[in-house]
Amino acid sequence: MRQIIAMGGGGFSMEPENLLLDKYILAQVQNNLPKVCFVPTASGDQTNYIERFYKAYKTLPCQSSHLSLFDPEFTDLESYVLEQDVIYVGGGNTRNMLVLWKEWGLDKALKIAYENGVILAGLSAGSICWFEEGLTDPLNAPLYKLDCLGFLKGSNCPHYDGENKRKPSYHQSILEGKIKEGYAVDDGVALHFINETLSASVSSRPRTNAYFVKCVDSEIRETEVNTNFLGR
């Protein structure tokens, strides 16, 4: 079974006191003590980001590790990735991340892992990377379309409710045919794909949503995805 859990935002890095999405990811593993590997490439392996991951995941029933391409400790990248139950990709600069992945062959290793049942997850850069295209935001520059790994069809726009420029930029890009139709996801919401088909949408906060956005007769049409709040 192939699984991808793509978060618009949230998880340990954005909601350190609310790990509902992180717990949801772990619950998908048929293992009482799953191996979770954090991949912080998009942040340049920022030390603080890695430390926050370990701080959060040490409170959860799992075995945590991280994969660095800046200070690598593995001997065989593909084997290391295949040993994991979950690959959790952090946020940051998506373009730089994908360049480094391809240089190291991590993109190919992740595809093999995905096809062998390793769960792929992540937020922001770690969400859009799994789709054909993503809407990315370089610092102090306009949003633009980025070609990604293509494990999932269509496009992805994270932080849909969290950044003012996201929604209008995504709408305009779809209207102009610059980016494919796809999923817009609020912070705190995760889309769970099984075998490339959307299986569930879950949230760590009430009143947050995901949408399928497309162009119909030269107008934007948003279809709300039924999203289940994980809290009580």
PDB file of C-alpha atoms in Angstrom:
ATOM      1  CA  MET A   1       0.000   0.000   0.000  1.00  0.00           C
ATOM      2  CA  ARG A   2       1.427   3.362  -1.074  1.00  0.00           C
ATOM      3  CA  GLN A   3       0.708   6.286   1.253  1.00  0.00           C
ATOM      4  CA  ILE A   4       1.397  10.023   1.215  1.00  0.00           C
ATOM      5  CA  ILE A   5       0.234  12.425   3.946  1.00  0.00           C
ATOM      6  CA  ALA A   6       0.561  15.997   2.700  1.00  0.00           C
ATOM      7  CA  MET A   7       0.058  18.822   5.214  1.00  0.00           C
ATOM      8  CA  GLY A   8      -0.708  22.396   4.283  1.00  0.00           C
ATOM      9  CA  GLY A   9       0.973  23.407   7.514  1.00  0.00           C
ATOM     10  CA  GLY A  10       0.977  22.329  11.136  1.00  0.00           C
ATOM     11  CA  GLY A  11       2.579  19.394  12.862  1.00  0.00           C
ATOM     12  CA  PHE A  12       5.370  19.679  15.417  1.00  0.00           C
ATOM     13  CA  SER A  13       7.106  22.629  13.762  1.00  0.00           C
ATOM     14  CA  MET A  14       4.068  24.930  13.621  1.00  0.00           C
ATOM     15  CA  GLU A  15       1.981  23.540  16.483  1.00  0.00           C
ATOM     16  CA  PRO A  16       4.447  22.156  19.041  1.00  0.00           C
ATOM     17  CA  GLU A  17       1.712  21.905  21.685  1.00  0.00           C
ATOM     18  CA  ASN A  18      -0.665  20.140  19.293  1.00  0.00           C
ATOM     19  CA  LEU A  19       0.725  16.923  17.798  1.00  0.00           C
ATOM     20  CA  LEU A  20      -2.547  15.556  16.449  1.00  0.00           C
ATOM     21  CA  LEU A  21      -1.271  15.415  12.864  1.00  0.00           C
ATOM     22  CA  ASP A  22       2.001  13.786  13.924  1.00  0.00           C
ATOM     23  CA  LYS A  23       0.066  11.170  15.884  1.00  0.00           C
ATOM     24  CA  TYR A  24      -2.169  10.570  12.869  1.00  0.00           C
ATOM     25  CA  ILE A  25       0.880   9.858  10.706  1.00  0.00           C
ATOM     26  CA  LEU A  26       2.250   7.345  13.212  1.00  0.00           C
ATOM     27  CA  ALA A  27      -1.145   5.654  13.494  1.00  0.00           C
ATOM     28  CA  GLN A  28      -0.957   4.635   9.831  1.00  0.00           C
ATOM     29  CA  VAL A  29       2.066   2.390  10.479  1.00  0.00           C
ATOM     30  CA  GLN A  30       1.432  -1.283  11.271  1.00  0.00           C
ATOM     31  CA  ASN A  31       4.178  -1.235  13.875  1.00  0.00           C
ATOM     32  CA  ASN A  32       4.037  -0.411  17.583  1.00  0.00           C
ATOM     33  CA  LEU A  33       7.358   1.455  17.439  1.00  0.00           C
ATOM     34  CA  PRO A  34       7.682   2.883  13.921  1.00  0.00           C
ATOM     35  CA  LYS A  35      10.896   4.320  12.545  1.00  0.00           C
ATOM     36  CA  VAL A  36      10.388   7.984  11.622  1.00  0.00           C
ATOM     37  CA  CYS A  37      13.072   9.809   9.660  1.00  0.00           C
ATOM     38  CA  PHE A  38      12.955  13.600   9.432  1.00  0.00           C
ATOM     39  CA  VAL A  39      14.363  15.133   6.238  1.00  0.00           C
ATOM     40  CA  PRO A  40      15.191  18.836   6.837  1.00  0.00           C
ATOM     41  CA  THR A  41      16.854  19.535   3.471  1.00  0.00           C
ATOM     42  CA  ALA A  42      14.554  22.442   2.585  1.00  0.00           C
ATOM     43  CA  SER A  43      15.691  24.362   5.677  1.00  0.00           C
ATOM     44  CA  GLY A  44      19.368  23.695   4.957  1.00  0.00           C
ATOM     45  CA  ASP A  45      19.371  21.192   7.818  1.00  0.00           C
ATOM     46  CA  GLN A  46      18.707  24.005  10.277  1.00  0.00           C
ATOM     47  CA  THR A  47      19.874  22.806  13.709  1.00  0.00           C
ATOM     48  CA  ASN A  48      16.949  24.339  15.567  1.00  0.00           C
ATOM     49  CA  TYR A  49      14.469  22.616  13.242  1.00  0.00           C
ATOM     50  CA  ILE A  50      16.096  19.225  13.802  1.00  0.00           C
ATOM     51  CA  GLU A  51      16.130  19.779  17.564  1.00  0.00           C
ATOM     52  CA  ARG A  52      12.425  20.641  17.546  1.00  0.00           C
ATOM     53  CA  PHE A  53      11.696  17.424  15.680  1.00  0.00           C
ATOM     54  CA  TYR A  54      13.498  15.315  18.254  1.00  0.00           C
ATOM     55  CA  LYS A  55      11.910  17.197  21.146  1.00  0.00           C
ATOM     56  CA  ALA A  56       8.432  16.464  19.797  1.00  0.00           C
ATOM     57  CA  TYR A  57       8.969  12.913  18.614  1.00  0.00           C
ATOM     58  CA  LYS A  58      10.643  11.788  21.824  1.00  0.00           C
ATOM     59  CA  THR A  59       7.210  12.217  23.409  1.00  0.00           C
ATOM     60  CA  LEU A  60       5.639   9.858  20.847  1.00  0.00           C
ATOM     61  CA  PRO A  61       5.876   6.053  20.519  1.00  0.00           C
ATOM     62  CA  CYS A  62       8.450   5.825  17.745  1.00  0.00           C
ATOM     63  CA  GLN A  63      12.130   5.599  16.855  1.00  0.00           C
ATOM     64  CA  SER A  64      13.238   8.983  15.522  1.00  0.00           C
ATOM     65  CA  SER A  65      16.167   9.894  13.296  1.00  0.00           C
ATOM     66  CA  HIS A  66      17.029  12.477  10.671  1.00  0.00           C
ATOM     67  CA  LEU A  67      18.608  12.368   7.236  1.00  0.00           C
ATOM     68  CA  SER A  68      21.192  15.030   6.449  1.00  0.00           C
ATOM     69  CA  LEU A  69      22.642  15.717   3.013  1.00  0.00           C
ATOM     70  CA  PHE A  70      24.874  18.458   4.427  1.00  0.00           C
ATOM     71  CA  ASP A  71      26.489  16.247   7.060  1.00  0.00           C
ATOM     72  CA  PRO A  72      25.658  12.699   5.906  1.00  0.00           C
ATOM     73  CA  GLU A  73      26.063   9.762   8.255  1.00  0.00           C
ATOM     74  CA  PHE A  74      24.622   7.020   6.035  1.00  0.00           C
ATOM     75  CA  THR A  75      26.721   4.667   3.908  1.00  0.00           C
ATOM     76  CA  ASP A  76      23.966   3.551   1.514  1.00  0.00           C
ATOM     77  CA  LEU A  77      21.254   6.174   0.982  1.00  0.00           C
ATOM     78  CA  GLU A  78      18.677   3.872  -0.610  1.00  0.00           C
ATOM     79  CA  SER A  79      19.050   1.210   2.063  1.00  0.00           C
ATOM     80  CA  TYR A  80      18.780   3.808   4.817  1.00  0.00           C
ATOM     81  CA  VAL A  81      15.550   5.194   3.379  1.00  0.00           C
ATOM     82  CA  LEU A  82      14.060   1.733   2.874  1.00  0.00           C
ATOM     83  CA  GLU A  83      14.678   0.895   6.534  1.00  0.00           C
ATOM     84  CA  GLN A  84      12.219   3.597   7.624  1.00  0.00           C
ATOM     85  CA  ASP A  85       8.477   3.347   8.226  1.00  0.00           C
ATOM     86  CA  VAL A  86       7.884   7.080   7.726  1.00  0.00           C
ATOM     87  CA  ILE A  87       9.831   9.744   5.840  1.00  0.00           C
ATOM     88  CA  TYR A  88       8.784  13.170   7.185  1.00  0.00           C
ATOM     89  CA  VAL A  89       9.923  16.112   5.030  1.00  0.00           C
ATOM     90  CA  GLY A  90      10.136  19.553   6.595  1.00  0.00           C
ATOM     91  CA  GLY A  91       9.427  22.985   5.161  1.00  0.00           C
ATOM     92  CA  GLY A  92      11.715  25.566   3.607  1.00  0.00           C
ATOM     93  CA  ASN A  93      13.054  26.191   0.110  1.00  0.00           C
ATOM     94  CA  THR A  94      11.446  23.578  -2.148  1.00  0.00           C
ATOM     95  CA  ARG A  95      13.527  24.350  -5.216  1.00  0.00           C
ATOM     96  CA  ASN A  96      16.860  23.997  -3.407  1.00  0.00           C
ATOM     97  CA  MET A  97      15.616  20.832  -1.745  1.00  0.00           C
ATOM     98  CA  LEU A  98      14.683  19.151  -5.025  1.00  0.00           C
ATOM     99  CA  VAL A  99      18.013  20.103  -6.617  1.00  0.00           C
ATOM    100  CA  LEU A 100      19.921  18.502  -3.741  1.00  0.00           C
ATOM    101  CA  TRP A 101      17.708  15.421  -3.750  1.00  0.00           C
ATOM    102  CA  LYS A 102      18.350  14.834  -7.431  1.00  0.00           C
ATOM    103  CA  GLU A 103      22.088  15.388  -7.032  1.00  0.00           C
ATOM    104  CA  TRP A 104      22.217  12.772  -4.278  1.00  0.00           C
ATOM    105  CA  GLY A 105      19.693  10.426  -5.890  1.00  0.00           C
ATOM    106  CA  LEU A 106      17.315  10.826  -2.957  1.00  0.00           C
ATOM    107  CA  ASP A 107      14.406  11.456  -5.332  1.00  0.00           C
ATOM    108  CA  LYS A 108      14.869   7.976  -6.814  1.00  0.00           C
ATOM    109  CA  ALA A 109      15.348   6.399  -3.380  1.00  0.00           C
ATOM    110  CA  LEU A 110      12.107   8.001  -2.183  1.00  0.00           C
ATOM    111  CA  LYS A 111      10.211   6.637  -5.190  1.00  0.00           C
ATOM    112  CA  ILE A 112      11.466   3.126  -4.434  1.00  0.00           C
ATOM    113  CA  ALA A 113      10.575   3.541  -0.758  1.00  0.00           C
ATOM    114  CA  TYR A 114       7.095   4.793  -1.656  1.00  0.00           C
ATOM    115  CA  GLU A 115       6.486   1.811  -3.899  1.00  0.00           C
ATOM    116  CA  ASN A 116       7.647  -0.478  -1.085  1.00  0.00           C
ATOM    117  CA  GLY A 117       5.236   0.865   1.504  1.00  0.00           C
ATOM    118  CA  VAL A 118       7.264   3.539   3.314  1.00  0.00           C
ATOM    119  CA  ILE A 119       4.867   6.355   4.243  1.00  0.00           C
ATOM    120  CA  LEU A 120       5.855   9.742   2.817  1.00  0.00           C
ATOM    121  CA  ALA A 121       4.726  12.795   4.778  1.00  0.00           C
ATOM    122  CA  GLY A 122       5.546  16.441   5.238  1.00  0.00           C
ATOM    123  CA  LEU A 123       4.363  20.012   5.338  1.00  0.00           C
ATOM    124  CA  SER A 124       4.773  22.994   3.010  1.00  0.00           C
ATOM    125  CA  ALA A 125       7.822  22.078   0.892  1.00  0.00           C
ATOM    126  CA  GLY A 126       7.372  18.581   2.299  1.00  0.00           C
ATOM    127  CA  SER A 127       3.842  18.549   0.904  1.00  0.00           C
ATOM    128  CA  ILE A 128       4.101  20.070  -2.557  1.00  0.00           C
ATOM    129  CA  CYS A 129       7.166  17.985  -3.447  1.00  0.00           C
ATOM    130  CA  TRP A 130       5.028  14.837  -3.906  1.00  0.00           C
ATOM    131  CA  PHE A 131       2.763  16.418  -6.559  1.00  0.00           C
ATOM    132  CA  GLU A 132       3.417  17.123 -10.228  1.00  0.00           C
ATOM    133  CA  GLU A 133       3.484  20.844  -9.505  1.00  0.00           C
ATOM    134  CA  GLY A 134       3.471  23.123  -6.494  1.00  0.00           C
ATOM    135  CA  LEU A 135       3.006  26.804  -5.743  1.00  0.00           C
ATOM    136  CA  THR A 136       6.180  27.940  -4.024  1.00  0.00           C
ATOM    137  CA  ASP A 137       7.217  31.232  -2.459  1.00  0.00           C
ATOM    138  CA  PRO A 138      10.814  32.439  -2.622  1.00  0.00           C
ATOM    139  CA  LEU A 139      11.617  35.085  -0.033  1.00  0.00           C
ATOM    140  CA  ASN A 140      10.377  38.560  -1.043  1.00  0.00           C
ATOM    141  CA  ALA A 141       9.430  37.387  -4.533  1.00  0.00           C
ATOM    142  CA  PRO A 142       6.182  36.466  -6.322  1.00  0.00           C
ATOM    143  CA  LEU A 143       4.795  32.954  -5.958  1.00  0.00           C
ATOM    144  CA  TYR A 144       5.453  30.686  -8.920  1.00  0.00           C
ATOM    145  CA  LYS A 145       4.878  27.169 -10.195  1.00  0.00           C
ATOM    146  CA  LEU A 146       7.541  24.567  -9.500  1.00  0.00           C
ATOM    147  CA  ASP A 147       7.806  21.156 -11.140  1.00  0.00           C
ATOM    148  CA  CYS A 148       7.989  18.497  -8.439  1.00  0.00           C
ATOM    149  CA  LEU A 149       8.350  14.706  -8.136  1.00  0.00           C
ATOM    150  CA  GLY A 150       4.983  13.757  -9.600  1.00  0.00           C
ATOM    151  CA  PHE A 151       4.112  10.870  -7.284  1.00  0.00           C
ATOM    152  CA  LEU A 152       0.643  12.485  -7.119  1.00  0.00           C
ATOM    153  CA  LYS A 153      -1.243  14.067 -10.018  1.00  0.00           C
ATOM    154  CA  GLY A 154      -2.019  17.775 -10.233  1.00  0.00           C
ATOM    155  CA  SER A 155      -0.796  20.663  -8.121  1.00  0.00           C
ATOM    156  CA  ASN A 156      -0.669  21.584  -4.452  1.00  0.00           C
ATOM    157  CA  CYS A 157      -0.865  24.883  -2.579  1.00  0.00           C
ATOM    158  CA  PRO A 158      -0.081  24.746   1.171  1.00  0.00           C
ATOM    159  CA  HIS A 159      -0.716  27.513   3.754  1.00  0.00           C
ATOM    160  CA  TYR A 160      -3.954  28.348   1.929  1.00  0.00           C
ATOM    161  CA  ASP A 161      -5.379  30.240   4.895  1.00  0.00           C
ATOM    162  CA  GLY A 162      -2.076  31.140   6.520  1.00  0.00           C
ATOM    163  CA  GLU A 163      -0.509  33.479   3.943  1.00  0.00           C
ATOM    164  CA  ASN A 164      -2.530  36.257   2.315  1.00  0.00           C
ATOM    165  CA  LYS A 165      -0.953  35.941  -1.122  1.00  0.00           C
ATOM    166  CA  ARG A 166      -1.501  32.189  -1.449  1.00  0.00           C
ATOM    167  CA  LYS A 167      -5.154  32.029  -2.501  1.00  0.00           C
ATOM    168  CA  PRO A 168      -5.124  34.832  -5.124  1.00  0.00           C
ATOM    169  CA  SER A 169      -1.836  33.594  -6.602  1.00  0.00           C
ATOM    170  CA  TYR A 170      -3.075  30.004  -6.846  1.00  0.00           C
ATOM    171  CA  HIS A 171      -6.363  31.093  -8.406  1.00  0.00           C
ATOM    172  CA  GLN A 172      -4.648  33.341 -10.946  1.00  0.00           C
ATOM    173  CA  SER A 173      -2.109  30.679 -11.889  1.00  0.00           C
ATOM    174  CA  ILE A 174      -4.874  28.132 -12.517  1.00  0.00           C
ATOM    175  CA  LEU A 175      -6.986  30.656 -14.479  1.00  0.00           C
ATOM    176  CA  GLU A 176      -4.025  31.482 -16.715  1.00  0.00           C
ATOM    177  CA  GLY A 177      -3.140  27.839 -17.204  1.00  0.00           C
ATOM    178  CA  LYS A 178       0.252  28.306 -15.570  1.00  0.00           C
ATOM    179  CA  ILE A 179      -0.362  25.535 -13.055  1.00  0.00           C
ATOM    180  CA  LYS A 180      -2.551  22.435 -13.088  1.00  0.00           C
ATOM    181  CA  GLU A 181      -5.725  22.151 -11.039  1.00  0.00           C
ATOM    182  CA  GLY A 182      -5.156  20.670  -7.639  1.00  0.00           C
ATOM    183  CA  TYR A 183      -5.470  20.795  -3.876  1.00  0.00           C
ATOM    184  CA  ALA A 184      -5.319  23.906  -1.712  1.00  0.00           C
ATOM    185  CA  VAL A 185      -4.743  23.059   1.946  1.00  0.00           C
ATOM    186  CA  ASP A 186      -5.122  25.193   5.063  1.00  0.00           C
ATOM    187  CA  ASP A 187      -2.589  25.151   7.887  1.00  0.00           C
ATOM    188  CA  GLY A 188      -3.411  22.329  10.264  1.00  0.00           C
ATOM    189  CA  VAL A 189      -4.926  20.125   7.553  1.00  0.00           C
ATOM    190  CA  ALA A 190      -3.463  16.945   6.058  1.00  0.00           C
ATOM    191  CA  LEU A 191      -4.501  15.101   2.909  1.00  0.00           C
ATOM    192  CA  HIS A 192      -4.020  11.332   3.135  1.00  0.00           C
ATOM    193  CA  PHE A 193      -3.524   9.610  -0.203  1.00  0.00           C
ATOM    194  CA  ILE A 194      -3.572   5.821  -0.547  1.00  0.00           C
ATOM    195  CA  ASN A 195      -2.404   4.400  -3.863  1.00  0.00           C
ATOM    196  CA  GLU A 196      -2.536   7.916  -5.373  1.00  0.00           C
ATOM    197  CA  THR A 197      -6.206   8.396  -4.457  1.00  0.00           C
ATOM    198  CA  LEU A 198      -7.370  10.829  -1.762  1.00  0.00           C
ATOM    199  CA  SER A 199      -8.567   8.670   1.124  1.00  0.00           C
ATOM    200  CA  ALA A 200      -9.070  11.208   3.919  1.00  0.00           C
ATOM    201  CA  SER A 201      -8.604  14.802   4.970  1.00  0.00           C
ATOM    202  CA  VAL A 202      -7.940  15.440   8.658  1.00  0.00           C
ATOM    203  CA  SER A 203      -7.218  18.504  10.753  1.00  0.00           C
ATOM    204  CA  SER A 204      -5.557  19.433  14.015  1.00  0.00           C
ATOM    205  CA  ARG A 205      -7.814  22.465  14.446  1.00  0.00           C
ATOM    206  CA  PRO A 206     -11.557  22.984  13.930  1.00  0.00           C
ATOM    207  CA  ARG A 207     -12.853  25.079  11.027  1.00  0.00           C
ATOM    208  CA  THR A 208      -9.901  24.414   8.741  1.00  0.00           C
ATOM    209  CA  ASN A 209     -10.291  22.809   5.344  1.00  0.00           C
ATOM    210  CA  ALA A 210      -8.840  21.604   2.078  1.00  0.00           C
ATOM    211  CA  TYR A 211     -10.233  22.333  -1.368  1.00  0.00           C
ATOM    212  CA  PHE A 212      -9.957  20.994  -4.872  1.00  0.00           C
ATOM    213  CA  VAL A 213      -9.466  24.034  -7.101  1.00  0.00           C
ATOM    214  CA  LYS A 214     -10.009  24.056 -10.849  1.00  0.00           C
ATOM    215  CA  CYS A 215     -11.011  26.348 -13.699  1.00  0.00           C
ATOM    216  CA  VAL A 216     -14.523  25.932 -15.152  1.00  0.00           C
ATOM    217  CA  ASP A 217     -15.672  28.258 -17.942  1.00  0.00           C
ATOM    218  CA  SER A 218     -12.913  30.748 -17.171  1.00  0.00           C
ATOM    219  CA  GLU A 219     -13.880  30.907 -13.512  1.00  0.00           C
ATOM    220  CA  ILE A 220     -12.335  29.376 -10.412  1.00  0.00           C
ATOM    221  CA  ARG A 221     -14.337  26.644  -8.743  1.00  0.00           C
ATOM    222  CA  GLU A 222     -13.427  25.524  -5.212  1.00  0.00           C
ATOM    223  CA  THR A 223     -14.833  22.219  -4.013  1.00  0.00           C
ATOM    224  CA  GLU A 224     -14.468  21.752  -0.268  1.00  0.00           C
ATOM    225  CA  VAL A 225     -12.933  18.439   0.797  1.00  0.00           C
ATOM    226  CA  ASN A 226     -14.714  16.809   3.730  1.00  0.00           C
ATOM    227  CA  THR A 227     -12.246  17.234   6.593  1.00  0.00           C
ATOM    228  CA  ASN A 228     -12.421  15.468   9.936  1.00  0.00           C
ATOM    229  CA  PHE A 229     -11.156  17.259  13.054  1.00  0.00           C
ATOM    230  CA  LEU A 230      -8.913  14.914  15.021  1.00  0.00           C
ATOM    231  CA  GLY A 231      -9.580  16.557  18.377  1.00  0.00           C
ATOM    232  CA  ARG A 232     -12.675  16.589  20.577  1.00  0.00           C
TER     233      ARG A 232
END
